[in-house]
Short mmCIF file of C-alpha atoms in Angstrom, two decimals:
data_model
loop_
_atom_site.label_atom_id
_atom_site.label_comp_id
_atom_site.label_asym_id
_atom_site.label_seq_id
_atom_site.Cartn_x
_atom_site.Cartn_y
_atom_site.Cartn_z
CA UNK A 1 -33.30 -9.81 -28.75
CA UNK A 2 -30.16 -12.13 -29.08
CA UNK A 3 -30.58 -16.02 -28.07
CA UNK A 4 -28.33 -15.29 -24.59
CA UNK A 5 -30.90 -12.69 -23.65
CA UNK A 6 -33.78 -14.88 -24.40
CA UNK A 7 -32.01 -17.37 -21.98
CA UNK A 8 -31.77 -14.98 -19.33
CA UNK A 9 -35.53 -14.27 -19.35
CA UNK A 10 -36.67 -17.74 -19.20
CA UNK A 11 -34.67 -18.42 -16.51
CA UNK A 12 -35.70 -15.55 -14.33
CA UNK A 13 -39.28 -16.51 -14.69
CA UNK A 14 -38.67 -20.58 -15.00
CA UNK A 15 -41.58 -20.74 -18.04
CA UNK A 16 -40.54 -20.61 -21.99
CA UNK A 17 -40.57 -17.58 -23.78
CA UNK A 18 -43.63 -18.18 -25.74
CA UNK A 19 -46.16 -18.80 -23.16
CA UNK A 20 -45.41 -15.34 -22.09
CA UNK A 21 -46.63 -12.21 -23.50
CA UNK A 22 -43.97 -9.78 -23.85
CA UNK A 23 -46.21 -6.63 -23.33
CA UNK A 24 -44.89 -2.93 -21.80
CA UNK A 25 -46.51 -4.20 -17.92
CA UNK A 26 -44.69 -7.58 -18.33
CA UNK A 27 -42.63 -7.85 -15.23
CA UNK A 28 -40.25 -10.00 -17.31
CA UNK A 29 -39.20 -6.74 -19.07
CA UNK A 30 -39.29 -4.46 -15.91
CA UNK A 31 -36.97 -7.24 -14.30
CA UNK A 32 -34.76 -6.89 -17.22
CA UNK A 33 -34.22 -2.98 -17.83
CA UNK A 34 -33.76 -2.73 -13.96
CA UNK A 35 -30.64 -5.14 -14.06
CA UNK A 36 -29.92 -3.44 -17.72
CA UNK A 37 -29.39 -0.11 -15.68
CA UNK A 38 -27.55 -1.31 -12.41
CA UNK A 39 -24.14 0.96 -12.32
CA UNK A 40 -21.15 -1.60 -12.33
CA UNK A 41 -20.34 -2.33 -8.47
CA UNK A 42 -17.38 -0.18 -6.92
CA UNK A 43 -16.61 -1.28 -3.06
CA UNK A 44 -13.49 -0.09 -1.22
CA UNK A 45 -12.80 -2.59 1.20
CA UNK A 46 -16.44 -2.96 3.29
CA UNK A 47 -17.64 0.70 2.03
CA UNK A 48 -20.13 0.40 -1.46
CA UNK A 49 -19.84 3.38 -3.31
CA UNK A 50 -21.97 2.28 -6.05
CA UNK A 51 -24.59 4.56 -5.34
CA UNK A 52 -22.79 7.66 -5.83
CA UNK A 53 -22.90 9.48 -9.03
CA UNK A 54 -19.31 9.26 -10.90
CA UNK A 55 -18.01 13.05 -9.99
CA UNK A 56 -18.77 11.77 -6.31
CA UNK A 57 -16.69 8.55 -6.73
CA UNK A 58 -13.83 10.02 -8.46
CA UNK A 59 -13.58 12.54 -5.70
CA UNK A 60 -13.34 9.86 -2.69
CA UNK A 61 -11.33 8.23 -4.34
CA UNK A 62 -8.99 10.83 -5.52
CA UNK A 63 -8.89 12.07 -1.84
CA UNK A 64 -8.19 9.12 -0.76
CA UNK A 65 -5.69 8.48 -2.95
CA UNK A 66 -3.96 11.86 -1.94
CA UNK A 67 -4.35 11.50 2.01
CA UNK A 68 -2.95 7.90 2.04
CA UNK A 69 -0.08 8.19 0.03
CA UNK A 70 1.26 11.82 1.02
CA UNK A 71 0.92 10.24 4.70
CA UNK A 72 2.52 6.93 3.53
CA UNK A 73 5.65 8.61 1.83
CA UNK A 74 5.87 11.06 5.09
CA UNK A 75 5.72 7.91 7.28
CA UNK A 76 8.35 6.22 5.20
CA UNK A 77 11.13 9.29 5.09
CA UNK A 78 10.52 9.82 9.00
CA UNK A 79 11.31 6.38 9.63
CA UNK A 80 14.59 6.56 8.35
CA UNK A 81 15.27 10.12 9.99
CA UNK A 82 15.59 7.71 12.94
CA UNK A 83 19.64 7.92 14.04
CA UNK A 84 21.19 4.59 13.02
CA UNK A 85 18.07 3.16 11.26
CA UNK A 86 19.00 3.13 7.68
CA UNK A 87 21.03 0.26 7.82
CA UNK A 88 17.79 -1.53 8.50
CA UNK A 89 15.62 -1.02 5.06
CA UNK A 90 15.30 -5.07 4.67
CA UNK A 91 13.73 -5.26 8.38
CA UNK A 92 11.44 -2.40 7.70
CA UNK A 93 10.16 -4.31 4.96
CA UNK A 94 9.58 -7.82 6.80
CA UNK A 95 7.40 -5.89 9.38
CA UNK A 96 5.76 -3.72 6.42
CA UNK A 97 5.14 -7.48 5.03
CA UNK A 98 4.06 -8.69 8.19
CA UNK A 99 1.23 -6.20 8.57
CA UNK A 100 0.23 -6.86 4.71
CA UNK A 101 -0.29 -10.38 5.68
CA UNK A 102 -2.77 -9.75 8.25
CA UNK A 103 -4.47 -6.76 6.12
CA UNK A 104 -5.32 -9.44 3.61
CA UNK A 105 -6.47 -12.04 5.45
CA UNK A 106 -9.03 -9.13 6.96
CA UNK A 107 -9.67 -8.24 3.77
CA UNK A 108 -10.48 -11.92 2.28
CA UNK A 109 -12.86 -12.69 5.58
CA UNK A 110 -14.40 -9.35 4.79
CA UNK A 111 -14.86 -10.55 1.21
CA UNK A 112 -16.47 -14.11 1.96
CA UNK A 113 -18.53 -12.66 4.58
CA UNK A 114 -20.06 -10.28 2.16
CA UNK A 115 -20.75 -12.84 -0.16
CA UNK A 116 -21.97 -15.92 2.23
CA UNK A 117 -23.95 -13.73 4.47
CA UNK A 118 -22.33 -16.27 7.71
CA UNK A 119 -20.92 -15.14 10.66
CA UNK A 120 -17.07 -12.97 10.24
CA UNK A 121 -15.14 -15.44 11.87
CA UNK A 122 -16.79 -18.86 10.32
CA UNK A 123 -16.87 -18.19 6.80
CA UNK A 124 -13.78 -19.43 4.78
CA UNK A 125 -12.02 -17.19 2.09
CA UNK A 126 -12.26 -18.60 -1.58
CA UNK A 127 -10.01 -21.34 -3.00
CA UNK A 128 -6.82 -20.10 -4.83
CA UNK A 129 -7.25 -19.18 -8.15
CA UNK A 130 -3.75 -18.62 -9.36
CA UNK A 131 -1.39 -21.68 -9.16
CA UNK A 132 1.04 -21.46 -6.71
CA UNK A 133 4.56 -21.34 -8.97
CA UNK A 134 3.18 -18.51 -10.12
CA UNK A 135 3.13 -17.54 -7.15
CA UNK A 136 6.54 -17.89 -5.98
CA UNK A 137 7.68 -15.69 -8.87
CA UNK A 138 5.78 -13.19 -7.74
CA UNK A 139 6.80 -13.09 -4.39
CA UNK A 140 10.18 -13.12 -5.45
CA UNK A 141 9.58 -9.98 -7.33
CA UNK A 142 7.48 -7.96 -4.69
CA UNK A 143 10.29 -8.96 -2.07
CA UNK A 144 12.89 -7.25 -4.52
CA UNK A 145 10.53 -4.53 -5.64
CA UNK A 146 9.58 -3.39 -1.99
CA UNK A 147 12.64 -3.95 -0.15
CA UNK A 148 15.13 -2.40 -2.95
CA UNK A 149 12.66 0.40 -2.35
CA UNK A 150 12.54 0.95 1.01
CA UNK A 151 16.77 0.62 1.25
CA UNK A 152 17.43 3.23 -1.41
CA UNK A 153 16.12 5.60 1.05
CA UNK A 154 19.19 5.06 2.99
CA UNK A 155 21.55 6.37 0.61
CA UNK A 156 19.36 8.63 -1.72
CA UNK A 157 16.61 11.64 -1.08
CA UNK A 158 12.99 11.09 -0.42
CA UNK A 159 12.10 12.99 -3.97
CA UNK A 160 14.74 11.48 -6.08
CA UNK A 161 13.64 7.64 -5.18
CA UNK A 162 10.03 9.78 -5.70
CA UNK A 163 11.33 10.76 -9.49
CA UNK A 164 12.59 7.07 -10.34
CA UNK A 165 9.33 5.89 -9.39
CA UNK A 166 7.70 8.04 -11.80
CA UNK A 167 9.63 6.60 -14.49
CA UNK A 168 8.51 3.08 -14.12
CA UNK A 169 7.20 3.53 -17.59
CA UNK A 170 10.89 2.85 -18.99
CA UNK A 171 10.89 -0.83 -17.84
CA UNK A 172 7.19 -1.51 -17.99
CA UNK A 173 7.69 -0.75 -21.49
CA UNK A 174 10.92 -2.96 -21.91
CA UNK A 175 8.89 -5.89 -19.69
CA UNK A 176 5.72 -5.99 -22.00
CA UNK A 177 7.50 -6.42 -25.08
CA UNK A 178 9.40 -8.67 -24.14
CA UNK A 179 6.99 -10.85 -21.15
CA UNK A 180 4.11 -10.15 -23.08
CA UNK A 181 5.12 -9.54 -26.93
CA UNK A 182 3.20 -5.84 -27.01
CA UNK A 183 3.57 -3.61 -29.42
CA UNK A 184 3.72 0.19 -28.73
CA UNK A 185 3.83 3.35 -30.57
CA UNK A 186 5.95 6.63 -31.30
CA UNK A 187 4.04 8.56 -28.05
CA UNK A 188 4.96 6.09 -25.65
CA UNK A 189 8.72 5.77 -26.94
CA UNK A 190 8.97 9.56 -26.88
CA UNK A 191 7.93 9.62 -23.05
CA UNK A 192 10.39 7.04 -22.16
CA UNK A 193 13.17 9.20 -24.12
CA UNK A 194 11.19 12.69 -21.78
CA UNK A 195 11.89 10.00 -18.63
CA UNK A 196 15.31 8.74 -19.32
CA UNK A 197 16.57 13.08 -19.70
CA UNK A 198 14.67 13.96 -16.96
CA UNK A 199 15.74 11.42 -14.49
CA UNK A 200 19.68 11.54 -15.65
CA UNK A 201 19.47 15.23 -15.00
CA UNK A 202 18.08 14.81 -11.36
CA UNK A 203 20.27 12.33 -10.48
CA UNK A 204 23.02 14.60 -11.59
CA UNK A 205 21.69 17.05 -9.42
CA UNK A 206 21.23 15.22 -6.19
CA UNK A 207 24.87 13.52 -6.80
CA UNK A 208 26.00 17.61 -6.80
CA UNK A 209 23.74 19.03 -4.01
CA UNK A 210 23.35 16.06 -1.86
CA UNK A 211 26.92 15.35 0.65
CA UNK A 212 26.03 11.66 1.16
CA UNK A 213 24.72 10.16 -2.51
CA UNK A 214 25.21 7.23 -3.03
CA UNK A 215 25.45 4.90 -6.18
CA UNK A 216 24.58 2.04 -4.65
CA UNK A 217 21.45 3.95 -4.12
CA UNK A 218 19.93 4.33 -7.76
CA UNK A 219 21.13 0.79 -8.10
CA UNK A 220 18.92 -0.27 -5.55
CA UNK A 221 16.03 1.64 -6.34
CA UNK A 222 16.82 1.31 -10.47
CA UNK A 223 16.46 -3.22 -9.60
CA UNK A 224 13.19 -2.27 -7.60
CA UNK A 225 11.70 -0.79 -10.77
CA UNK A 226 12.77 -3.74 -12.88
CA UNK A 227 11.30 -6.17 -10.31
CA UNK A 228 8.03 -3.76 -10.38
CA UNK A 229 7.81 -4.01 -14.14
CA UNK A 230 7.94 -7.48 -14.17
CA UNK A 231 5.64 -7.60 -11.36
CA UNK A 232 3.06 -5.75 -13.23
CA UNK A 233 3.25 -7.78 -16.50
CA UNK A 234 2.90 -11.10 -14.66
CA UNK A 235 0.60 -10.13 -12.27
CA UNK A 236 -1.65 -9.12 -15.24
CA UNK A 237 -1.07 -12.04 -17.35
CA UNK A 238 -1.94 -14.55 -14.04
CA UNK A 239 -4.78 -12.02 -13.43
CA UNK A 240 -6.14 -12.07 -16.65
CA UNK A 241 -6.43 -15.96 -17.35
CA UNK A 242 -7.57 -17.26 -13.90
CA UNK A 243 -9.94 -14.30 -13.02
CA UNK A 244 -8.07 -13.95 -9.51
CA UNK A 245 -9.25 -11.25 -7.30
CA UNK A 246 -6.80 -8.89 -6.15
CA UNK A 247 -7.20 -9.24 -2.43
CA UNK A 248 -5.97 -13.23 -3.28
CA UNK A 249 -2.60 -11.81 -5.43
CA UNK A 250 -1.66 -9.53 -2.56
CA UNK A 251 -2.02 -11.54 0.32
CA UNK A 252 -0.38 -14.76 -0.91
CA UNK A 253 2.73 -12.47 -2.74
CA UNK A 254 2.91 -11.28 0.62
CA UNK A 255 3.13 -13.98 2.44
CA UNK A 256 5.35 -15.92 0.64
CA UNK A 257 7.71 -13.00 0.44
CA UNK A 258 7.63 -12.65 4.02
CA UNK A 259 8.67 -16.65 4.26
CA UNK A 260 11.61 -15.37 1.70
CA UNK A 261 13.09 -12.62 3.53
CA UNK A 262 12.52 -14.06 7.22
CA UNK A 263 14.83 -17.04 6.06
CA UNK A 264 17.49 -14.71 4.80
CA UNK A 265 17.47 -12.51 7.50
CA UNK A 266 18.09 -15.43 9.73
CA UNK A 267 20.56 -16.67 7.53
CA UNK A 268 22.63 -13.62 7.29
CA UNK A 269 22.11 -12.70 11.35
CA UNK A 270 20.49 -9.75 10.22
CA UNK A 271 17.45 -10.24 11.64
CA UNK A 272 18.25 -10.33 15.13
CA UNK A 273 20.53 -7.08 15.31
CA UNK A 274 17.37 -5.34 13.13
CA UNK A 275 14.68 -6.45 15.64
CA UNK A 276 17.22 -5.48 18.24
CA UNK A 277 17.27 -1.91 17.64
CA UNK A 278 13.48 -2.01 17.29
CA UNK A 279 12.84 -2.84 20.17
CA UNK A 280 15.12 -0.28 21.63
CA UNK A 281 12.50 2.55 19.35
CA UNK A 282 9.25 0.52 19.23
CA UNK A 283 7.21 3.55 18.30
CA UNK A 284 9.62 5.11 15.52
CA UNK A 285 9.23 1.60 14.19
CA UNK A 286 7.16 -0.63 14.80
CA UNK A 287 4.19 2.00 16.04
CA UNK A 288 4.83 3.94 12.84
CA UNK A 289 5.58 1.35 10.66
CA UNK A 290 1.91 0.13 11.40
CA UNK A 291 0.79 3.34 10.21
CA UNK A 292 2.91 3.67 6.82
CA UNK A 293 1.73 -0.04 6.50
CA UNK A 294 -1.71 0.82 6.49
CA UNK A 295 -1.41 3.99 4.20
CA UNK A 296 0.15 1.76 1.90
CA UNK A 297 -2.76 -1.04 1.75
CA UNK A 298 -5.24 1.49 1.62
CA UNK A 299 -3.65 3.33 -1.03
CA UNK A 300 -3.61 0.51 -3.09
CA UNK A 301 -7.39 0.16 -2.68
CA UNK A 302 -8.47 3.84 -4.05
CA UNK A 303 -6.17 3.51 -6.31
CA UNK A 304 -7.99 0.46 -7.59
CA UNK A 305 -11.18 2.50 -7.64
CA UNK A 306 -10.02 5.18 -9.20
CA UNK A 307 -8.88 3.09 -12.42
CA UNK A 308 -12.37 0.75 -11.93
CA UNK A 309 -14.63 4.36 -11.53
CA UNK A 310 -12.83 6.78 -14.10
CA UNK A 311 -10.27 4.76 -16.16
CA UNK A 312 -6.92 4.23 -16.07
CA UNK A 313 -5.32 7.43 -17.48
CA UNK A 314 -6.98 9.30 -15.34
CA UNK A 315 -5.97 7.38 -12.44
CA UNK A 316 -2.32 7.74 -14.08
CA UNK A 317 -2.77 11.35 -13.99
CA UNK A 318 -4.29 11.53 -10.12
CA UNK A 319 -1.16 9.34 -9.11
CA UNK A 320 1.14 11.86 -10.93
CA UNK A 321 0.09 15.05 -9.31
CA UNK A 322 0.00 12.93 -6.05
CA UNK A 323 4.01 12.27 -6.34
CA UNK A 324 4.41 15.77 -7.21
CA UNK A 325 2.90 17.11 -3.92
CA UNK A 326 4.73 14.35 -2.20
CA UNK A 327 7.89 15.74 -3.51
CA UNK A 328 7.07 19.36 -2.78
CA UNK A 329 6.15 17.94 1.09
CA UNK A 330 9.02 16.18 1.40
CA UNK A 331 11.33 19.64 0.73
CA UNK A 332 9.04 21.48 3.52
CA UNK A 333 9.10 19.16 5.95
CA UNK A 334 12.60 17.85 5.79
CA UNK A 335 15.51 19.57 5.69
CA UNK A 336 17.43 19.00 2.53
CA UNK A 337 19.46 21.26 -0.21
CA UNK A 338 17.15 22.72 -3.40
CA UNK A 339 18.68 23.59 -6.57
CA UNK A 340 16.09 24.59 -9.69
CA UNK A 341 18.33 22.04 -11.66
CA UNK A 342 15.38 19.87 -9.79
CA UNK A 343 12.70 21.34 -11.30
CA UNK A 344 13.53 21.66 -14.72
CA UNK A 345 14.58 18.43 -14.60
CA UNK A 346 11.09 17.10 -12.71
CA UNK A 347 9.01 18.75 -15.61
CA UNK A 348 10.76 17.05 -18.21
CA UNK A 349 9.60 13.82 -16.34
CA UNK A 350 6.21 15.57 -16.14
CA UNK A 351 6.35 15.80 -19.92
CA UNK A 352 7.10 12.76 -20.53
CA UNK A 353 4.26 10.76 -17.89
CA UNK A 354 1.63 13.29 -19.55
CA UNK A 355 2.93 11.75 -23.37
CA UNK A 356 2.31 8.76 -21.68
CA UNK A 357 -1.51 9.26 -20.96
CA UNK A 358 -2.21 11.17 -23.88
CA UNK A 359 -1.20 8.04 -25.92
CA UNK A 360 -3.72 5.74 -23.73
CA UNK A 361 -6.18 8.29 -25.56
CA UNK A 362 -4.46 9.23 -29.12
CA UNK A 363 -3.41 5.20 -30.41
CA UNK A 364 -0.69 7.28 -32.75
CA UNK A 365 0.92 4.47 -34.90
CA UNK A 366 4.29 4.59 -36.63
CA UNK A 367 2.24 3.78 -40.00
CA UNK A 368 0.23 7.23 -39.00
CA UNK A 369 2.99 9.24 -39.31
CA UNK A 370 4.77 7.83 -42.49
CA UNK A 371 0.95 8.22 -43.99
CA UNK A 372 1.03 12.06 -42.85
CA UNK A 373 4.54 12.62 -44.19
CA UNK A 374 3.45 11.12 -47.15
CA UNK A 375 0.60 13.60 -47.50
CA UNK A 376 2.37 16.58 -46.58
CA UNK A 377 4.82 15.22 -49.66
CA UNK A 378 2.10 15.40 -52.31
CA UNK A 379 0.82 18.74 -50.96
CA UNK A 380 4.03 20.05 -51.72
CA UNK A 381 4.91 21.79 -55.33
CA UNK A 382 6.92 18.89 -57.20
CA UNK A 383 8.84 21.45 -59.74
CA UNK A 384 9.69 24.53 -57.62
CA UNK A 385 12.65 25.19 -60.17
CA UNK A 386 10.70 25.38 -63.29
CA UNK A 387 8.17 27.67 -61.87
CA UNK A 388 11.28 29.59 -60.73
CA UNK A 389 12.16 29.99 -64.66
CA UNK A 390 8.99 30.89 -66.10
CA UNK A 391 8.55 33.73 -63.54
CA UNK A 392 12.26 34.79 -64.88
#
């Protein structure tokens, strides 16, 4: 027994260790292998899944990671079937950040209520963890992230803002190395080559099939995956070193993000002629931008599971196959022109996401491969030519 569990025991039953006998019906011990064997907690907003065996909890969550986001993208592309609406991408965000603000500060009463046991609407969320510069970085890059996003849709397809977003390995990779100094290995180069084909050749494809592409379009949505890669690394960094809770990173990049864009809005007038034509569709928008709001926060939260129950490949690989029905959805339900240039070039991105996860498993370095050439060099006959002779 090391000296922090012998602390642990004397605390729990407030006498030293040596005035108690540490026999098999000690209640000291039965104390201790029942916390040994508690599962680690899983909670999805107020819902414990804890309890459930892990084929249980990888199936909520994977269904829930399914439902939400197949509804969310859905939500998204029939908003912007709305005639006149694309112009309007940045206001769709500002109310998508509106409703994100008061998702978290449910979610943060939720969480201090569950851990003061007080009343819902007297308990007080926990102090900031995170200093608040950081802060303002971040919700400079969730601004550009979300509402780059959201405008791409109105000058590219649903599926090929769909396929850049599967390639957010390219700049994640980029981001690490150079945010966070990380080192990577052949696997994870070769799926960023896989992405970098695959997506050039869809693009190509949309620019030839689709009447109204638009550069400015993978512009927009190429800056939102640059702001999402940075996002990531600093959000995991700040994470990481002041043991935030997530609920506290999303509601406070939120909300200073919507402080951002409602200033520039006004600024620019754009605001006003956005909230005008809202209120001339309140349902298309603001009724069913409630609803794609919602998806979206949700989503987020099984998708947390999912890494916390069964790992984060796996959840890489859940998220994957989710896109890919997404896609196929979005062709069924909305008219649009389909060339098989699209699917080769969507498997190649395939190819290169699964090289992805199978390096999370398979830490291939480049020293592992110079040792293997290396050995398949000495297995090799040194003096092919002489034995050449002697058989002469």
């Amino acid at each position: 027994m090391g000296d922090g569990q012998a602390g642990s025991v004397i605390s729990i039953n407030g006498s030293a260790g040596g005035q108690l006998p540490a026999t098999s019906n000690s209640p000291t011990l039965t104390r201790k292998s029942s916390v040994a064997e508690l599962p680690p907690e899983l909670r999805i907003l107020c819902f414990d899944l804890t309890h459930y065996n892990r084929t249980t909890q990888f199936l909520l969550s994977c269904a829930g990671v399914f439902i939400l986001y197949i509804l969310y993208g859905y939500l998204q592309e029939l908003i912007f079937t709305v005639e006149g609406f694309k112009p309007y991408g940045w206001f769709l965000t500002l109310v998508q950040f509106g409703y994100y603000i008061g998702f978290g500060l449910v979610e943060r009463r939720l969480e201090a209520y569950r851990t003061g046991r007080r009343s819902l609407w007297n308990v007080e969320p926990a102090p900031r963890c995170i200093p608040m510069k950081t802060y303002l970085v971040l919700a400079a890059l969730t601004l550009g992230t979300m509402g780059l996003s959201n405008s791409s849709l109105g000058y590219l397809n649903y599926p090929t803002q769909v396929i850049f977003k599967c390639c957010k390995l390219i700049p994640v990779l980029v981001g690490s190395i150079l945010i966070q100094g990380k080192r990577y290995g052949p696997l994870n180069f070769a799926a960023a080559i896989c992405m970098c084909i695959g997506l050039a050749w869809f693009t190509l494809a949309d620019s030839q099939m689709t009447p109204n592409f638009n550069l400015l379009g993978v512009a927009m949505i190429s800056g939102a995956l640059l702001c999402d890669a940075a996002i990531g690394n600093v959000q995991e960094k700040a994470m990481r070193e002041h043991k935030a809770p997530s609920s506290e990173v999303v509601f406070y990049s939120y909300g200073l993000g919507f402080v951002y864009l409602f200033v520039i809005m006004l600024l620019t007038g754009n605001f006003f002629s956005g909230f005008a034509f809202c209120l001339e569709h309140p349902l298309q928008t603001f009724g069913y931008g409630f609803l794609f709001s919602l998806s979206g926060y949700l989503g987020i939260q099984f998708v947390l599971a999912l890494v916390r129950s069964s790992g984060a490949p796996i959840a890489a690989t859940v998220t994957t196959a989710r896109k890919a029905v997404t896609i196929a959805f979005s062709f069924m339900l909305f008219s649009k022109p389909f060339t098989v240039q699209y699917l080769w070039s969507g498997l190649v991105v395939v190819l290169g996401i699964y090289l992805n996860v199978y390096s999370k498993k398979n830490k291939l370095t480049f020293a592992d491969i110079r040792s293997r050439f290396k050995q398949l060099g000495s297995r090799l006959p040194r003096s092919p030519s002489r034995k050449f002779l002697i058989e002469v």
